[in-house]
Amino acid sequence: MTKGNEATDPRPEPDLDRWNCQWINGEKVTDARDSITVYNPATGEAVGRVPRGDGETAARAVDAASHALTGWGRLTAVQRTAYLNQWADRIERERNELARLMSREQGKPIEEAAGELDGSAQFIRWYAEEGKRVYGETIPGSRPDQRIMVWRQPVGVVGMITPWNFPAAMIIRKAAPALAAGCTIVVKPASQTPLIAVALFQLLMDTGIPKGVANLVTGSAATISDVFLSDARVRKISFTGSTEVGKSIMERAAIQLKRLSLELGGIAPVIVYPDADLELAAKSIVGNKFENCGQVCNGINVIYAHEAIRQELSERIVELTRALRVGPGDEPDVDIGPLIDREAMLRVDRLVADSQAKGAAIRTGGYRLMDEKYAHGHFYAPTVLTDVNDEMDVMKEEIFGPVAPIASFADEDEVIARSNATPYGLAAYVFTRDVSRVYRMCEQLEFGMVAVNGTSLSVPQAPFGGIKESGSGREGGHHGLDDYMDLKYINLNLEGKGG
Ligand code: NAP
C-alpha cells in the first residue's frame, strides 16, 4: 500500500535494525537482553538501535582481544598497514552513505559529516605509514662488553571510550595508532551515536583483519568501563569525553596503574589584536565557533577583542553569524544542525540568560528555534553576545553550543592572565601580525595547542591534546603512536674478548 506522502518524502524509512549488532572476535553479536534506540536530534525520529551490551559482553570482547594480541603483534608493520589502508579505502568508498548515517544520528550537516570521514581516512593512512617507523635506539654502553638497546613494543589490549560529537573521528584517532602499534582494541562508542561505529567496524571486518583484533561493544558505560578498569589484561584506557568522567576513570585506573590517554574538555580563548587581518579573524572565528553546532572540544569559548577593534570585529562576526542557515543536517545548504539533546539545548539557553542578566547584549540569536521544521529537534539560533565580563558563566564553563561571547581587553599581560585563569588547557588562538608578540603569546599561553592567524588544529601529523584538566596524551603525530607503545630497555652483556 502506498502512503499518501511517499512520493514527496525524500527520506526513506530507516531500517532500524540495519546496524543492530556488536562486533566481538570478528563476529556480529546480537544477543543482548535489551537494546538502545538512537534518535535523530533534528526530528526526534528513531533512526536505529544497537544492543545494550553489558559487563559480560565487554568481558567476552576483552577475552577476544587478549587472545588475538600475540598474533597481531607478530605481524610485520607492512602486513598491519595493508589492513589499515583497506579500511581507509572502504571508508572513502562508502563516504556518502556513512555521512548520511552520521548526520541522522548526530545531527551535523552532511557535508560536515563527509569532511569528518575524509579526515578519518587520512588519519588511518598516516598511521598505516607511521607504523612502519617504530624504530628503537642503540645507546653506548658503560663497559666494552655492554650493549644497550631500547625497543618500542605494543602496550597490549586497549579499552577505548568515545564521545558523540565526532562519532567517527574520535574512534579512528584512537583505533588507527593502536592497531598500527600492534595493540588489540575494544571500543565502547557513545550511546547517542553508536550506529556509525557499527558501520565503521563492519568495514574494518570486511578487510579480513584477524579475529579479535578489533572489537566493538555498545551499551552501558558504567558496566563496560568497569570491565576495562578491573581486568588486568586491559593495559591501557583511552578516553575522550567530559573532564568529570575522565577524572573518575583516572582515579579508578590508579588501582592497576593502567596507562591512560584522556582527551577532555576545554575553554578555548581567541585573542584578536588591532594589527590582525580582521576579515580573516572574523571568518575563522565564525567557522570554528559554529562548526558542529559549537559542540567541539577545541571550539572557541570566548573571544577577546582588543578594545581598539572590539566594535569592528563584533560587527563582522555578527554579520557572518546572521548569514548561517540552521536546519536538519540532511537538508541542502544547511550550515548548522541541532544540538545533541534537549539537555544540551537547555544548558545553552541557561548560559545565554545568565549572560543577559549580568549585562551582556544579545547581538543576534539568543533563543531556541521551535517553529515548523524545528519543532521536534533541539535547535538553537546562532548567537553572538557582546559586553561580556568575567563574572558570566559563559566565561567559566565549556559552552559546547552555538554561542559566541565577545569580551574586550586592553593589554597583553591582562589577556594572557585572563585566558590562563581556567583549570582547562586544550587550545588557544591568536590573531596578530607582530612576530614578537606571537612568540610571547605562544610561550605564555598555558594550553596544549596554540593556533596563530587561523583556527584549525586537527591534522594527522600533529599532536592534538591538552594539559591541566583538559587531559593527557596526544592523538596525531608520532606522539600519538608512542601513546600505544611501551619502552623496553635491554642491557646485554657479551662474553669473550671485551665483549
Ligand atoms: P561524556 O558524558 O564524558 O561521555 C563520553 C563517553 O564516556 C561516552 O561513551 C559515555 O558513554 C562514556 N561514559 C559516560 N559516563 C561514564 C562513566 N561513568 N564511566 C565511563 N564511561 C562513561 O562526554 P560527552 O558529553 O559525550 O562528550 C562531550 C565532552 O567530550 C566535552 O567536554 C568535550 O570537550 C569532550 N571532548 C574532548 C575531545 C578532545 O580531544 N579533548 C574531543 C571530543 C570531545 P554513554 O554515551 O553510554 O553515556
Coordinates of C-alpha atoms and ligand atoms in Angstrom, one line a residue:
M1 CA 0.0 0.0 0.0
T2 CA 1.3 3.4 -0.9
K3 CA 1.3 6.0 1.9
G4 CA 0.0 9.5 1.0
N5 CA 3.3 11.2 1.4
E6 CA 5.5 8.6 -0.1
A7 CA 6.1 10.3 -3.4
T8 CA 7.1 13.6 -1.9
D9 CA 9.1 12.4 1.2
P10 CA 12.8 12.3 0.1
R11 CA 13.8 10.4 3.2
P12 CA 13.2 6.6 3.1
E13 CA 12.0 4.9 6.3
P14 CA 15.1 3.8 8.1
D15 CA 15.7 0.1 8.7
L16 CA 16.1 0.3 12.5
D17 CA 18.0 -3.0 12.6
R18 CA 20.5 -2.3 9.9
W19 CA 23.3 -1.7 12.4
N20 CA 21.9 -3.6 15.3
C21 CA 25.0 -5.5 16.4
Q22 CA 28.2 -5.5 18.3
W23 CA 31.5 -7.0 17.0
I24 CA 33.3 -9.5 19.1
N25 CA 36.1 -11.8 17.8
G26 CA 35.2 -11.0 14.2
E27 CA 31.6 -12.0 14.7
K28 CA 28.4 -10.0 14.8
V29 CA 26.9 -10.3 18.3
T30 CA 23.2 -9.5 18.6
D31 CA 22.2 -11.5 21.8
A32 CA 21.8 -8.6 24.3
R33 CA 18.8 -8.7 26.6
D34 CA 17.9 -5.1 25.7
S35 CA 18.6 -2.5 23.1
I36 CA 19.3 1.2 22.8
T37 CA 17.3 3.2 20.4
V38 CA 19.0 6.1 18.6
Y39 CA 17.0 9.2 17.7
N40 CA 17.7 11.9 15.2
P41 CA 18.3 15.1 17.2
A42 CA 16.8 17.2 14.3
T43 CA 13.5 15.4 14.1
G44 CA 13.1 13.1 17.2
E45 CA 12.6 10.1 14.8
A46 CA 14.1 6.8 15.7
V47 CA 17.0 6.0 13.2
G48 CA 18.3 2.7 14.5
R49 CA 19.1 0.6 17.5
V50 CA 22.0 -1.3 18.9
P51 CA 22.3 -4.0 21.6
R52 CA 22.7 -2.8 25.1
G53 CA 25.9 -4.6 25.9
D54 CA 27.0 -5.1 29.5
G55 CA 29.9 -6.3 31.6
E56 CA 29.5 -9.8 30.4
T57 CA 29.7 -8.7 26.7
A58 CA 32.7 -6.5 27.5
A59 CA 34.5 -9.4 29.2
R60 CA 34.0 -11.5 26.1
A61 CA 35.4 -8.7 24.0
V62 CA 38.5 -8.4 26.2
D63 CA 39.0 -12.2 26.0
A64 CA 38.9 -12.0 22.2
A65 CA 41.3 -9.0 22.2
S66 CA 43.6 -10.7 24.6
H67 CA 43.8 -13.9 22.5
A68 CA 44.4 -12.0 19.3
L69 CA 47.2 -9.9 20.8
T70 CA 50.3 -12.1 20.2
G71 CA 49.3 -12.9 16.6
W72 CA 48.6 -9.3 15.7
G73 CA 51.8 -8.1 17.4
R74 CA 53.9 -10.7 15.4
L75 CA 52.7 -9.5 12.0
T76 CA 55.0 -7.1 10.3
A77 CA 54.2 -3.5 10.2
V78 CA 53.7 -3.8 6.4
Q79 CA 51.1 -6.6 7.0
R80 CA 49.2 -4.4 9.5
T81 CA 49.4 -1.5 7.2
A82 CA 47.6 -3.4 4.5
Y83 CA 44.5 -3.9 6.7
L84 CA 44.6 -0.3 7.7
N85 CA 44.8 1.0 4.2
Q86 CA 42.0 -1.3 3.1
W87 CA 39.9 0.1 5.9
A88 CA 40.6 3.7 4.7
D89 CA 39.7 2.6 1.1
R90 CA 36.4 1.2 2.2
I91 CA 35.5 4.3 4.3
E92 CA 36.3 6.5 1.3
R93 CA 34.2 4.3 -1.0
E94 CA 31.2 4.4 1.4
R95 CA 31.7 8.0 2.4
N96 CA 28.4 9.4 1.2
E97 CA 26.2 6.7 2.9
L98 CA 28.2 6.9 6.1
A99 CA 27.9 10.7 6.1
R100 CA 24.1 10.4 5.8
L101 CA 24.1 7.9 8.7
M102 CA 26.2 10.2 10.8
S103 CA 24.1 13.2 10.1
R104 CA 20.9 11.3 11.0
E105 CA 22.2 10.1 14.4
Q106 CA 24.4 13.1 15.4
G107 CA 22.6 16.0 13.6
K108 CA 25.6 17.6 11.8
P109 CA 25.2 18.8 8.2
I110 CA 26.0 16.0 5.7
E111 CA 28.9 18.0 4.2
E112 CA 30.5 18.3 7.7
A113 CA 30.0 14.6 8.3
A114 CA 31.6 13.8 5.0
G115 CA 34.6 16.0 5.9
E116 CA 34.9 14.1 9.2
L117 CA 35.0 10.8 7.3
D118 CA 37.6 12.2 4.8
G119 CA 39.8 13.3 7.7
S120 CA 39.4 9.9 9.4
A121 CA 40.5 8.1 6.3
Q122 CA 43.6 10.3 6.1
F123 CA 44.3 9.6 9.8
I124 CA 44.2 5.9 9.2
R125 CA 46.6 6.2 6.2
W126 CA 49.0 8.4 8.1
Y127 CA 49.2 5.8 10.9
A128 CA 49.5 2.9 8.5
E129 CA 52.7 4.6 7.3
E130 CA 53.9 5.7 10.7
G131 CA 53.5 2.1 12.0
K132 CA 56.4 1.2 9.7
R133 CA 58.7 3.6 11.5
V134 CA 58.6 2.2 15.0
Y135 CA 62.3 2.4 15.5
G136 CA 64.3 1.6 18.6
E137 CA 67.6 3.0 19.8
T138 CA 71.1 1.9 20.5
I139 CA 72.9 3.6 23.4
P140 CA 76.6 3.4 24.0
G141 CA 77.3 1.1 27.0
S142 CA 79.4 1.9 30.1
R143 CA 81.8 -1.0 29.5
P144 CA 83.3 -2.6 26.4
D145 CA 81.2 -5.7 26.9
Q146 CA 77.9 -3.9 27.4
R147 CA 75.3 -3.2 24.8
I148 CA 72.2 -1.1 25.4
M149 CA 69.1 -1.1 23.3
V150 CA 65.7 0.4 23.6
W151 CA 62.7 -1.3 22.0
R152 CA 59.2 0.0 21.5
Q153 CA 56.5 -2.6 21.9
P154 CA 52.7 -2.5 21.8
V155 CA 51.1 -1.7 25.2
G156 CA 48.6 -4.7 24.8
V157 CA 44.8 -4.7 24.9
V158 CA 43.4 -1.2 24.9
G159 CA 39.9 -0.2 26.1
M160 CA 38.6 2.9 24.2
I161 CA 35.6 5.1 25.2
T162 CA 34.5 7.8 22.8
P163 CA 32.0 10.7 22.7
W164 CA 29.2 11.6 20.4
N165 CA 30.4 14.9 18.9
F166 CA 32.8 13.4 16.3
P167 CA 31.5 9.8 16.3
A168 CA 33.8 8.5 13.6
A169 CA 36.9 10.6 14.1
M170 CA 37.1 10.0 17.8
I171 CA 37.1 6.3 17.3
I172 CA 39.6 6.4 14.4
R173 CA 42.1 8.7 16.1
K174 CA 42.5 6.0 18.7
A175 CA 42.0 2.8 16.7
A176 CA 44.4 3.7 13.9
P177 CA 47.5 4.3 16.0
A178 CA 46.7 1.5 18.4
L179 CA 46.3 -1.0 15.6
A180 CA 49.4 0.3 13.8
A181 CA 51.4 -0.1 17.0
G182 CA 50.3 -3.8 17.3
C183 CA 47.7 -3.4 20.1
T184 CA 44.3 -5.0 20.0
I185 CA 41.3 -3.0 20.9
V186 CA 37.8 -3.0 22.5
V187 CA 35.8 0.2 21.6
K188 CA 32.8 1.5 23.5
P189 CA 31.2 4.3 21.5
A190 CA 28.8 6.9 22.9
S191 CA 25.3 5.6 23.3
Q192 CA 23.8 8.6 21.4
T193 CA 25.9 7.8 18.2
P194 CA 26.7 4.1 18.1
L195 CA 25.4 3.4 14.5
I196 CA 28.3 5.0 12.7
A197 CA 30.6 3.0 15.0
V198 CA 29.0 -0.3 14.0
A199 CA 29.2 0.7 10.3
L200 CA 32.9 1.5 10.6
F201 CA 33.5 -1.8 12.3
Q202 CA 31.6 -3.6 9.5
L203 CA 34.1 -2.0 7.0
L204 CA 37.1 -3.0 9.2
M205 CA 35.8 -6.6 9.5
D206 CA 35.4 -6.6 5.7
T207 CA 39.2 -6.1 5.3
G208 CA 39.6 -9.6 6.8
I209 CA 41.5 -8.3 9.8
P210 CA 42.3 -11.3 12.1
K211 CA 39.5 -12.2 14.6
G212 CA 39.6 -10.5 17.9
V213 CA 42.0 -7.7 16.9
A214 CA 39.2 -5.1 16.9
N215 CA 36.0 -5.4 19.0
L216 CA 33.1 -3.1 19.5
V217 CA 30.8 -3.2 22.5
T218 CA 27.7 -0.9 22.6
G219 CA 25.8 -0.2 25.8
S220 CA 26.1 0.6 29.4
A221 CA 29.1 3.0 30.1
A222 CA 29.2 2.0 33.7
T223 CA 29.4 -1.8 33.3
I224 CA 31.6 -1.8 30.3
S225 CA 34.1 0.7 31.8
D226 CA 34.1 -1.4 35.0
V227 CA 35.5 -4.3 32.9
F228 CA 38.1 -2.1 31.3
L229 CA 39.2 -0.9 34.7
S230 CA 39.1 -4.2 36.6
D231 CA 40.5 -6.7 34.0
A232 CA 44.3 -6.6 34.3
R233 CA 44.7 -7.7 30.7
V234 CA 43.4 -4.3 29.6
R235 CA 46.7 -2.4 29.9
K236 CA 45.5 1.0 28.7
I237 CA 42.3 3.0 28.6
S238 CA 42.0 5.8 26.0
F239 CA 39.1 8.1 26.9
T240 CA 37.6 11.1 25.1
G241 CA 34.8 12.9 26.8
S242 CA 34.0 15.1 29.7
T243 CA 36.6 16.1 32.3
E244 CA 34.3 14.9 35.1
V245 CA 34.2 11.3 33.7
G246 CA 37.9 11.5 32.8
K247 CA 38.8 12.2 36.4
S248 CA 36.7 9.3 37.7
I249 CA 38.4 7.0 35.2
M250 CA 41.8 8.3 36.3
E251 CA 41.0 7.7 39.9
R252 CA 39.9 4.1 39.3
A253 CA 42.6 3.3 36.8
A254 CA 45.2 4.0 39.6
I255 CA 44.3 0.7 41.3
Q256 CA 46.0 -1.2 38.5
L257 CA 48.2 1.7 37.4
K258 CA 46.8 1.4 33.9
R259 CA 48.2 3.7 31.2
L260 CA 45.8 6.4 30.3
S261 CA 45.1 8.9 27.5
L262 CA 42.5 11.4 28.4
E263 CA 41.1 13.9 25.8
L264 CA 38.8 16.1 27.8
G265 CA 37.0 19.4 27.8
G266 CA 38.4 22.9 27.3
I267 CA 37.7 26.6 27.4
A268 CA 39.4 27.9 24.4
P269 CA 40.1 31.7 24.1
V270 CA 40.7 33.5 20.8
I271 CA 42.7 36.8 21.2
V272 CA 42.5 39.4 18.4
Y273 CA 44.9 42.3 18.3
P274 CA 44.4 45.5 16.3
D275 CA 47.1 44.7 13.8
A276 CA 45.3 41.4 12.8
D277 CA 43.6 40.8 9.5
L278 CA 40.1 41.3 10.9
E279 CA 38.3 39.9 7.9
L280 CA 40.3 36.6 8.3
A281 CA 39.9 36.7 12.0
A282 CA 36.1 37.1 11.9
K283 CA 35.7 34.4 9.2
S284 CA 38.0 31.9 11.0
I285 CA 36.3 32.6 14.4
V286 CA 32.8 32.0 13.0
G287 CA 33.9 28.9 11.1
N288 CA 35.4 27.4 14.3
K289 CA 32.7 28.6 16.7
F290 CA 29.7 27.2 14.8
E291 CA 31.2 24.0 13.5
N292 CA 29.2 21.0 14.7
C293 CA 26.8 23.5 16.3
G294 CA 29.6 24.6 18.7
Q295 CA 30.0 21.1 20.0
V296 CA 33.7 20.8 19.5
C297 CA 36.3 20.2 22.3
N298 CA 38.7 22.8 20.9
G299 CA 35.9 25.1 19.8
I300 CA 36.3 28.8 20.8
N301 CA 34.6 29.5 24.1
V302 CA 35.4 33.2 24.4
I303 CA 36.5 35.9 22.0
Y304 CA 38.9 38.5 23.5
A305 CA 38.9 41.5 21.1
H306 CA 41.3 44.3 21.8
E307 CA 39.3 47.4 22.8
A308 CA 40.6 49.3 19.7
I309 CA 38.9 46.9 17.3
R310 CA 36.2 45.4 19.5
Q311 CA 33.4 47.3 17.7
E312 CA 34.6 46.4 14.2
L313 CA 35.3 42.8 15.0
S314 CA 31.9 42.4 16.7
E315 CA 30.1 43.8 13.6
R316 CA 31.9 41.4 11.3
I317 CA 31.2 38.4 13.5
V318 CA 27.5 39.4 13.9
E319 CA 27.1 39.8 10.1
L320 CA 28.7 36.4 9.3
T321 CA 26.7 34.7 12.1
R322 CA 23.4 36.1 10.8
A323 CA 24.1 34.5 7.4
L324 CA 24.3 31.0 8.9
R325 CA 21.4 28.7 7.9
V326 CA 20.1 26.3 10.6
G327 CA 18.2 23.1 9.9
P328 CA 18.2 19.3 9.8
G329 CA 21.7 18.1 8.7
D330 CA 20.3 16.3 5.7
E331 CA 18.7 19.4 4.1
P332 CA 20.7 21.1 1.4
D333 CA 22.6 24.3 2.2
V334 CA 22.4 23.9 6.0
D335 CA 25.3 25.3 7.9
I336 CA 24.3 24.3 11.5
G337 CA 22.3 21.3 12.7
P338 CA 20.7 20.8 16.1
L339 CA 22.3 20.3 19.5
I340 CA 22.7 16.7 20.5
D341 CA 19.8 16.6 23.0
R342 CA 17.3 18.7 25.0
E343 CA 19.6 18.9 28.0
A344 CA 22.3 20.5 25.8
M345 CA 19.8 23.0 24.4
L346 CA 18.6 24.0 27.8
R347 CA 22.1 24.4 29.1
V348 CA 22.9 26.8 26.2
D349 CA 19.7 28.7 27.0
R350 CA 20.7 29.0 30.6
L351 CA 24.1 30.3 29.7
V352 CA 22.7 33.0 27.5
A353 CA 20.1 34.0 30.1
D354 CA 22.8 34.2 32.7
S355 CA 24.9 36.5 30.5
Q356 CA 22.0 38.7 29.7
A357 CA 21.1 39.0 33.4
K358 CA 24.7 40.1 34.1
G359 CA 24.7 42.8 31.4
A360 CA 25.6 41.2 28.1
A361 CA 24.0 42.4 24.9
I362 CA 22.5 39.8 22.6
R363 CA 23.5 40.9 19.1
T364 CA 21.9 38.1 17.2
G365 CA 20.2 34.8 18.2
G366 CA 19.7 34.2 21.9
Y367 CA 16.6 31.9 21.6
R368 CA 15.5 28.4 20.9
L369 CA 14.1 27.7 17.4
M370 CA 10.8 25.9 17.8
D371 CA 8.6 26.7 14.7
E372 CA 7.7 24.3 11.9
K373 CA 10.8 22.3 10.8
Y374 CA 12.5 22.9 14.2
A375 CA 9.5 21.8 16.3
H376 CA 10.8 18.3 17.0
G377 CA 14.5 19.0 17.2
H378 CA 17.0 20.6 19.6
F379 CA 17.7 23.8 17.6
Y380 CA 19.2 27.0 19.0
A381 CA 19.7 30.2 16.9
P382 CA 23.4 31.0 16.4
T383 CA 24.1 33.7 19.0
V384 CA 26.6 36.5 19.5
L385 CA 26.9 38.2 22.8
T386 CA 28.9 41.4 23.4
D387 CA 29.8 43.3 26.6
V388 CA 30.7 40.1 28.2
N389 CA 32.6 40.1 31.5
D390 CA 34.5 37.5 33.6
E391 CA 31.6 37.0 36.0
M392 CA 29.4 35.4 33.4
D393 CA 29.1 31.6 33.3
V394 CA 30.0 31.6 29.5
M395 CA 33.5 32.7 30.5
K396 CA 33.9 30.0 33.1
E397 CA 32.1 26.9 31.6
E398 CA 32.6 24.9 28.5
I399 CA 29.7 26.3 26.3
F400 CA 29.5 23.4 23.8
G401 CA 26.9 25.2 21.8
P402 CA 26.3 27.9 19.2
V403 CA 27.1 30.9 21.3
A404 CA 29.9 33.4 20.7
P405 CA 30.7 35.7 23.6
I406 CA 32.8 38.7 22.9
A407 CA 34.8 40.3 25.7
S408 CA 37.4 43.1 25.3
F409 CA 40.9 43.6 26.7
A410 CA 43.5 46.4 26.8
D411 CA 46.8 44.8 27.4
E412 CA 48.8 41.7 26.6
D413 CA 49.6 40.6 30.2
E414 CA 46.0 41.1 31.2
V415 CA 44.6 38.9 28.3
I416 CA 47.2 36.2 29.0
A417 CA 46.3 36.1 32.7
R418 CA 42.6 36.0 31.9
S419 CA 43.0 33.3 29.3
N420 CA 45.1 31.1 31.6
A421 CA 42.6 31.6 34.5
T422 CA 40.8 28.3 33.8
P423 CA 41.5 24.8 35.1
Y424 CA 41.5 23.7 31.4
G425 CA 44.3 23.9 28.8
L426 CA 43.3 22.4 25.5
A427 CA 43.5 25.1 22.7
A428 CA 44.0 28.8 22.3
Y429 CA 44.0 31.0 19.2
V430 CA 45.8 34.3 18.5
F431 CA 45.4 36.8 15.6
T432 CA 48.2 39.3 15.2
R433 CA 50.9 40.2 12.6
D434 CA 53.5 41.1 15.3
V435 CA 56.0 38.2 15.3
S436 CA 57.5 39.1 18.7
R437 CA 54.0 39.1 20.2
V438 CA 53.3 35.7 18.5
Y439 CA 56.3 34.3 20.4
R440 CA 55.4 35.8 23.7
M441 CA 51.8 34.6 23.4
C442 CA 52.8 31.0 22.4
E443 CA 55.3 30.9 25.2
Q444 CA 52.9 32.1 27.9
L445 CA 49.5 30.7 27.0
E446 CA 49.0 27.5 29.1
F447 CA 47.4 25.3 26.5
G448 CA 48.4 22.1 24.7
M449 CA 47.8 23.7 21.3
V450 CA 48.0 27.3 20.0
A451 CA 47.0 28.4 16.5
V452 CA 48.2 31.7 15.2
N453 CA 46.2 33.5 12.5
G454 CA 43.9 30.5 12.0
T455 CA 41.6 28.3 14.0
S456 CA 42.0 24.8 12.6
L457 CA 44.3 22.4 14.5
S458 CA 43.4 18.8 13.8
V459 CA 45.8 17.2 11.2
P460 CA 47.1 13.6 11.3
Q461 CA 50.8 14.6 11.7
A462 CA 50.5 16.9 14.7
P463 CA 49.9 16.0 18.4
F464 CA 46.4 17.0 19.3
G465 CA 45.7 17.2 23.1
G466 CA 45.6 19.2 26.2
I467 CA 47.3 20.0 29.5
K468 CA 45.9 20.7 33.0
E469 CA 42.3 19.5 33.3
S470 CA 42.0 19.0 29.5
G471 CA 43.8 15.7 29.9
S472 CA 47.0 14.0 29.0
G473 CA 48.1 12.0 26.0
R474 CA 48.1 13.0 22.3
E475 CA 46.2 12.0 19.2
G476 CA 48.1 12.6 16.0
G477 CA 51.7 12.6 15.0
H478 CA 54.4 10.1 16.2
H479 CA 53.4 11.2 19.7
G480 CA 50.0 9.5 19.1
L481 CA 51.8 6.3 18.3
D482 CA 54.0 6.5 21.4
D483 CA 50.8 6.5 23.4
Y484 CA 50.2 2.9 22.4
M485 CA 53.8 1.7 22.9
D486 CA 55.8 0.7 25.9
L487 CA 59.6 1.2 26.1
K488 CA 61.7 -1.8 26.9
Y489 CA 65.4 -1.2 27.8
I490 CA 67.7 -4.2 27.0
N491 CA 71.1 -4.4 28.8
L492 CA 73.1 -7.1 27.0
N493 CA 76.4 -8.3 28.4
L494 CA 78.6 -10.0 25.9
E495 CA 81.0 -12.8 26.7
G496 CA 84.6 -13.1 25.5
K497 CA 87.1 -10.6 24.3
G498 CA 85.9 -7.3 25.7
G499 CA 82.5 -8.3 24.5
Ligands
NAP1 P1 30.8 12.1 28.5 O1 29.5 12.2 29.1 O2 32.0 12.0 29.3 O3 30.8 10.7 27.6 C1 31.8 10.3 26.8 C2 31.9 8.8 26.8 O4 32.0 8.3 28.1 C3 30.6 8.1 26.3 O5 31.0 6.9 25.6 C4 29.9 7.7 27.5 O6 29.0 6.6 27.4 C5 31.0 7.4 28.4 N1 30.7 7.5 29.9 C6 29.8 8.2 30.5 N2 29.8 8.1 31.8 C7 30.8 7.2 32.0 C8 31.4 6.7 33.2 N3 30.9 7.0 34.4 N4 32.5 5.8 33.1 C9 33.0 5.5 31.9 N5 32.5 6.0 30.7 C10 31.4 6.8 30.8 O7 31.1 13.2 27.4 P2 30.2 13.7 26.2 O8 29.2 14.7 26.8 O9 29.7 12.6 25.4 O10 31.3 14.5 25.3 C11 31.5 15.8 25.4 C12 32.8 16.1 26.1 O11 33.9 15.5 25.4 C13 33.1 17.6 26.1 O12 33.6 18.0 27.4 C14 34.2 17.7 25.1 O13 35.1 18.8 25.3 C15 34.9 16.4 25.3 N6 35.7 16.1 24.0 C16 37.1 16.2 24.1 C17 37.9 16.0 23.0 C18 39.4 16.1 23.0 O14 40.0 15.6 22.1 N7 40.0 16.7 24.0 C19 37.2 15.6 21.8 C20 35.9 15.5 21.8 C21 35.1 15.7 22.9 P3 27.4 6.8 27.2 O15 27.3 7.6 25.9 O16 26.9 5.4 27.1 O17 26.9 7.6 28.4

